[in-house]
PDB file of C-alpha atoms in Angstrom:
ATOM      1  CA  UNK A  92     217.344  43.126 -52.300  1.00 49.00           C
ATOM      2  CA  UNK A  93     216.994  40.220 -49.904  1.00 55.00           C
ATOM      3  CA  UNK A  94     219.429  37.429 -50.748  1.00 54.00           C
ATOM      4  CA  UNK A  95     218.366  34.461 -48.625  1.00 59.00           C
ATOM      5  CA  UNK A  96     220.437  31.332 -48.539  1.00 53.00           C
ATOM      6  CA  UNK A  97     218.326  28.271 -49.403  1.00 65.00           C
ATOM      7  CA  UNK A  98     217.798  25.713 -46.680  1.00 72.00           C
ATOM      8  CA  UNK A  99     219.924  22.586 -46.432  1.00 70.00           C
ATOM      9  CA  UNK A 100     217.206  20.301 -47.771  1.00 71.00           C
ATOM     10  CA  UNK A 101     214.820  19.520 -44.941  1.00 77.00           C
ATOM     11  CA  UNK A 102     213.263  16.052 -44.855  1.00 84.00           C
ATOM     12  CA  UNK A 103     210.431  15.300 -42.433  1.00 88.00           C
ATOM     13  CA  UNK A 104     208.383  12.312 -41.394  1.00 89.00           C
ATOM     14  CA  UNK A 105     204.897  13.668 -42.059  1.00 91.00           C
ATOM     15  CA  UNK A 106     203.008  10.536 -40.981  1.00 93.00           C
ATOM     16  CA  UNK A 107     203.714   7.820 -38.412  1.00 95.00           C
ATOM     17  CA  UNK A 108     200.676   5.567 -37.988  1.00 95.00           C
ATOM     18  CA  UNK A 109     200.144   2.271 -36.159  1.00 96.00           C
ATOM     19  CA  UNK A 110     197.449  -0.102 -37.385  1.00 95.00           C
ATOM     20  CA  UNK A 111     196.247  -3.676 -36.909  1.00 93.00           C
ATOM     21  CA  UNK A 112     197.081  -4.465 -40.525  1.00 93.00           C
ATOM     22  CA  UNK A 113     197.144  -3.247 -44.092  1.00 94.00           C
ATOM     23  CA  UNK A 114     196.317  -4.316 -47.614  1.00 93.00           C
ATOM     24  CA  UNK A 115     197.485  -3.128 -51.012  1.00 90.00           C
ATOM     25  CA  UNK A 116     195.340  -3.180 -54.120  1.00 89.00           C
ATOM     26  CA  UNK A 117     196.223  -1.578 -57.458  1.00 90.00           C
ATOM     27  CA  UNK A 118     199.174   0.242 -55.891  1.00 84.00           C
ATOM     28  CA  UNK A 119     197.042   1.835 -53.158  1.00 89.00           C
ATOM     29  CA  UNK A 120     197.654   1.066 -49.516  1.00 90.00           C
ATOM     30  CA  UNK A 121     194.816   0.770 -47.028  1.00 92.00           C
ATOM     31  CA  UNK A 122     195.479   0.684 -43.285  1.00 93.00           C
ATOM     32  CA  UNK A 123     192.796  -0.879 -41.141  1.00 93.00           C
ATOM     33  CA  UNK A 124     192.267  -0.809 -37.396  1.00 94.00           C
ATOM     34  CA  UNK A 125     194.227   2.385 -36.609  1.00 93.00           C
ATOM     35  CA  UNK A 126     195.650   1.962 -33.090  1.00 93.00           C
ATOM     36  CA  UNK A 127     195.972   4.488 -30.296  1.00 91.00           C
ATOM     37  CA  UNK A 128     196.760   1.810 -27.694  1.00 90.00           C
ATOM     38  CA  UNK A 129     197.898  -1.810 -27.640  1.00 87.00           C
ATOM     39  CA  UNK A 130     196.533  -4.701 -25.606  1.00 82.00           C
ATOM     40  CA  UNK A 131     199.148  -7.397 -24.931  1.00 78.00           C
ATOM     41  CA  UNK A 132     197.784 -10.924 -25.094  1.00 72.00           C
ATOM     42  CA  UNK A 133     199.067 -14.446 -24.637  1.00 69.00           C
ATOM     43  CA  UNK A 134     200.108 -14.561 -28.283  1.00 76.00           C
ATOM     44  CA  UNK A 135     201.919 -11.194 -28.054  1.00 78.00           C
ATOM     45  CA  UNK A 136     201.371  -8.087 -30.126  1.00 85.00           C
ATOM     46  CA  UNK A 137     201.031  -7.811 -33.882  1.00 90.00           C
ATOM     47  CA  UNK A 138     200.785  -4.447 -35.629  1.00 94.00           C
ATOM     48  CA  UNK A 139     202.078  -2.534 -38.633  1.00 96.00           C
ATOM     49  CA  UNK A 140     203.670   0.897 -38.779  1.00 97.00           C
ATOM     50  CA  UNK A 141     203.282   3.230 -41.752  1.00 95.00           C
ATOM     51  CA  UNK A 142     205.774   6.085 -42.172  1.00 96.00           C
ATOM     52  CA  UNK A 143     205.763   8.789 -44.844  1.00 93.00           C
ATOM     53  CA  UNK A 144     208.861  10.894 -45.544  1.00 91.00           C
ATOM     54  CA  UNK A 145     208.734  14.149 -47.525  1.00 88.00           C
ATOM     55  CA  UNK A 146     211.449  16.590 -48.530  1.00 82.00           C
ATOM     56  CA  UNK A 147     211.436  20.298 -49.277  1.00 80.00           C
ATOM     57  CA  UNK A 148     212.365  21.609 -52.714  1.00 77.00           C
ATOM     58  CA  UNK A 149     216.051  21.707 -51.714  1.00 73.00           C
ATOM     59  CA  UNK A 150     216.251  18.083 -50.548  1.00 74.00           C
ATOM     60  CA  UNK A 151     218.889  16.204 -52.471  1.00 72.00           C
ATOM     61  CA  UNK A 152     217.696  13.344 -54.569  1.00 70.00           C
ATOM     62  CA  UNK A 153     219.250   9.991 -54.069  1.00 76.00           C
ATOM     63  CA  UNK A 154     219.016   6.924 -51.958  1.00 84.00           C
ATOM     64  CA  UNK A 155     218.440   7.142 -48.217  1.00 88.00           C
ATOM     65  CA  UNK A 156     218.034   4.443 -45.582  1.00 93.00           C
ATOM     66  CA  UNK A 157     214.866   4.300 -43.446  1.00 95.00           C
ATOM     67  CA  UNK A 158     213.744   2.018 -40.629  1.00 96.00           C
ATOM     68  CA  UNK A 159     211.272   1.803 -37.777  1.00 97.00           C
ATOM     69  CA  UNK A 160     212.265   1.051 -34.164  1.00 96.00           C
ATOM     70  CA  UNK A 161     210.066  -0.105 -31.284  1.00 95.00           C
ATOM     71  CA  UNK A 162     211.521   0.624 -27.842  1.00 93.00           C
ATOM     72  CA  UNK A 163     210.365   0.240 -24.262  1.00 89.00           C
ATOM     73  CA  UNK A 164     210.064   3.032 -21.695  1.00 87.00           C
ATOM     74  CA  UNK A 165     213.765   2.698 -20.835  1.00 88.00           C
ATOM     75  CA  UNK A 166     214.826   3.177 -24.463  1.00 89.00           C
ATOM     76  CA  UNK A 167     215.786  -0.469 -24.995  1.00 92.00           C
ATOM     77  CA  UNK A 168     215.115  -1.574 -28.566  1.00 93.00           C
ATOM     78  CA  UNK A 169     212.569  -4.399 -28.544  1.00 91.00           C
ATOM     79  CA  UNK A 170     212.421  -4.822 -32.308  1.00 94.00           C
ATOM     80  CA  UNK A 171     213.499  -2.966 -35.412  1.00 95.00           C
ATOM     81  CA  UNK A 172     212.472  -3.251 -39.007  1.00 96.00           C
ATOM     82  CA  UNK A 173     214.798  -4.054 -41.834  1.00 96.00           C
ATOM     83  CA  UNK A 174     216.416  -1.054 -43.483  1.00 96.00           C
ATOM     84  CA  UNK A 175     214.412   0.219 -46.426  1.00 95.00           C
ATOM     85  CA  UNK A 176     215.907   2.032 -49.366  1.00 93.00           C
ATOM     86  CA  UNK A 177     213.921   5.214 -50.030  1.00 88.00           C
ATOM     87  CA  UNK A 178     214.391   7.811 -52.734  1.00 85.00           C
ATOM     88  CA  UNK A 179     213.480  11.458 -52.213  1.00 79.00           C
ATOM     89  CA  UNK A 180     213.606  14.128 -54.882  1.00 72.00           C
ATOM     90  CA  UNK A 181     212.682  17.561 -53.601  1.00 65.00           C
ATOM     91  CA  UNK A 182     208.969  18.055 -53.062  1.00 64.00           C
ATOM     92  CA  UNK A 183     208.071  15.409 -55.621  1.00 71.00           C
ATOM     93  CA  UNK A 184     207.021  11.924 -54.650  1.00 74.00           C
ATOM     94  CA  UNK A 185     207.087  11.258 -50.928  1.00 86.00           C
ATOM     95  CA  UNK A 186     208.642   7.987 -49.793  1.00 88.00           C
ATOM     96  CA  UNK A 187     206.597   5.567 -47.691  1.00 91.00           C
ATOM     97  CA  UNK A 188     207.428   2.406 -45.806  1.00 94.00           C
ATOM     98  CA  UNK A 189     205.314  -0.155 -43.950  1.00 95.00           C
ATOM     99  CA  UNK A 190     206.890  -2.418 -41.345  1.00 96.00           C
ATOM    100  CA  UNK A 191     205.210  -5.334 -39.589  1.00 95.00           C
ATOM    101  CA  UNK A 192     205.979  -6.156 -35.952  1.00 94.00           C
ATOM    102  CA  UNK A 193     205.353  -9.244 -33.819  1.00 91.00           C
ATOM    103  CA  UNK A 194     206.372  -8.724 -30.189  1.00 86.00           C
ATOM    104  CA  UNK A 195     206.368 -11.453 -27.567  1.00 78.00           C
ATOM    105  CA  UNK A 196     203.632 -11.514 -24.945  1.00 63.00           C
ATOM    106  CA  UNK A 197     206.107 -10.825 -22.126  1.00 63.00           C
ATOM    107  CA  UNK A 198     206.566  -7.064 -22.145  1.00 63.00           C
ATOM    108  CA  UNK A 199     207.310  -6.654 -18.451  1.00 55.00           C
ATOM    109  CA  UNK A 200     203.844  -5.816 -17.189  1.00 56.00           C
ATOM    110  CA  UNK A 201     200.368  -5.130 -18.418  1.00 59.00           C
ATOM    111  CA  UNK A 202     200.542  -1.320 -18.332  1.00 74.00           C
ATOM    112  CA  UNK A 203     203.220   0.928 -19.770  1.00 83.00           C
ATOM    113  CA  UNK A 204     204.354   2.579 -22.975  1.00 89.00           C
ATOM    114  CA  UNK A 205     206.033   1.542 -26.176  1.00 91.00           C
ATOM    115  CA  UNK A 206     207.843   4.107 -28.297  1.00 95.00           C
ATOM    116  CA  UNK A 207     207.764   3.896 -32.079  1.00 96.00           C
ATOM    117  CA  UNK A 208     210.443   5.830 -33.974  1.00 96.00           C
ATOM    118  CA  UNK A 209     210.906   6.556 -37.669  1.00 96.00           C
ATOM    119  CA  UNK A 210     214.566   6.930 -38.628  1.00 95.00           C
ATOM    120  CA  UNK A 211     216.057   8.245 -41.848  1.00 92.00           C
ATOM    121  CA  UNK A 212     219.810   7.879 -42.310  1.00 92.00           C
ATOM    122  CA  UNK A 213     220.088   6.918 -38.604  1.00 93.00           C
ATOM    123  CA  UNK A 214     218.403  10.149 -37.454  1.00 93.00           C
ATOM    124  CA  UNK A 215     215.072   9.984 -35.624  1.00 94.00           C
ATOM    125  CA  UNK A 216     212.607  12.151 -37.547  1.00 93.00           C
ATOM    126  CA  UNK A 217     209.399  11.192 -35.731  1.00 95.00           C
ATOM    127  CA  UNK A 218     208.491   9.423 -32.525  1.00 95.00           C
ATOM    128  CA  UNK A 219     205.221   8.475 -30.881  1.00 95.00           C
ATOM    129  CA  UNK A 220     204.291   6.756 -27.638  1.00 94.00           C
ATOM    130  CA  UNK A 221     201.571   4.131 -27.558  1.00 92.00           C
ATOM    131  CA  UNK A 222     200.120   2.933 -24.248  1.00 91.00           C
ATOM    132  CA  UNK A 223     199.922  -0.740 -23.330  1.00 86.00           C
ATOM    133  CA  UNK A 224     196.585  -1.454 -21.674  1.00 81.00           C
ATOM    134  CA  UNK A 225     195.215  -4.512 -19.919  1.00 70.00           C
ATOM    135  CA  UNK A 226     191.883  -3.756 -21.566  1.00 60.00           C
ATOM    136  CA  UNK A 227     190.844  -1.452 -24.371  1.00 52.00           C
ATOM    137  CA  UNK A 228     189.499   1.906 -23.237  1.00 53.00           C
ATOM    138  CA  UNK A 229     186.049   2.782 -24.501  1.00 55.00           C
TER     139      UNK A 229
END
């Protein structure tokens, strides 16, 4: 008989999405203007980040702390969200957060990358790079 030890309660960030904005109606969130690049302007950058955290059946219930970080190519934190309290209970009910960011127009050049990270209990669970472009690519 195979006697496998259960896992330690894996939690993953199953979605990390940047968008121009969002709206909520009747408890349902809609993201609009999904972004795959950013175009800095004189008034800076405004965008939202949606993150979804899910746990396996062995994930302990209870409160956890989540936040979103935006860093430059050198790893310097440009802005971070407030810490959100999220509750995970096994495979039931994923936890989601939405953070809004307003970055200044001076990002050290027109081209480059920003990194967006989703953290849970101070551990990076997901990370994505988003290019800064002088113009939108078509």
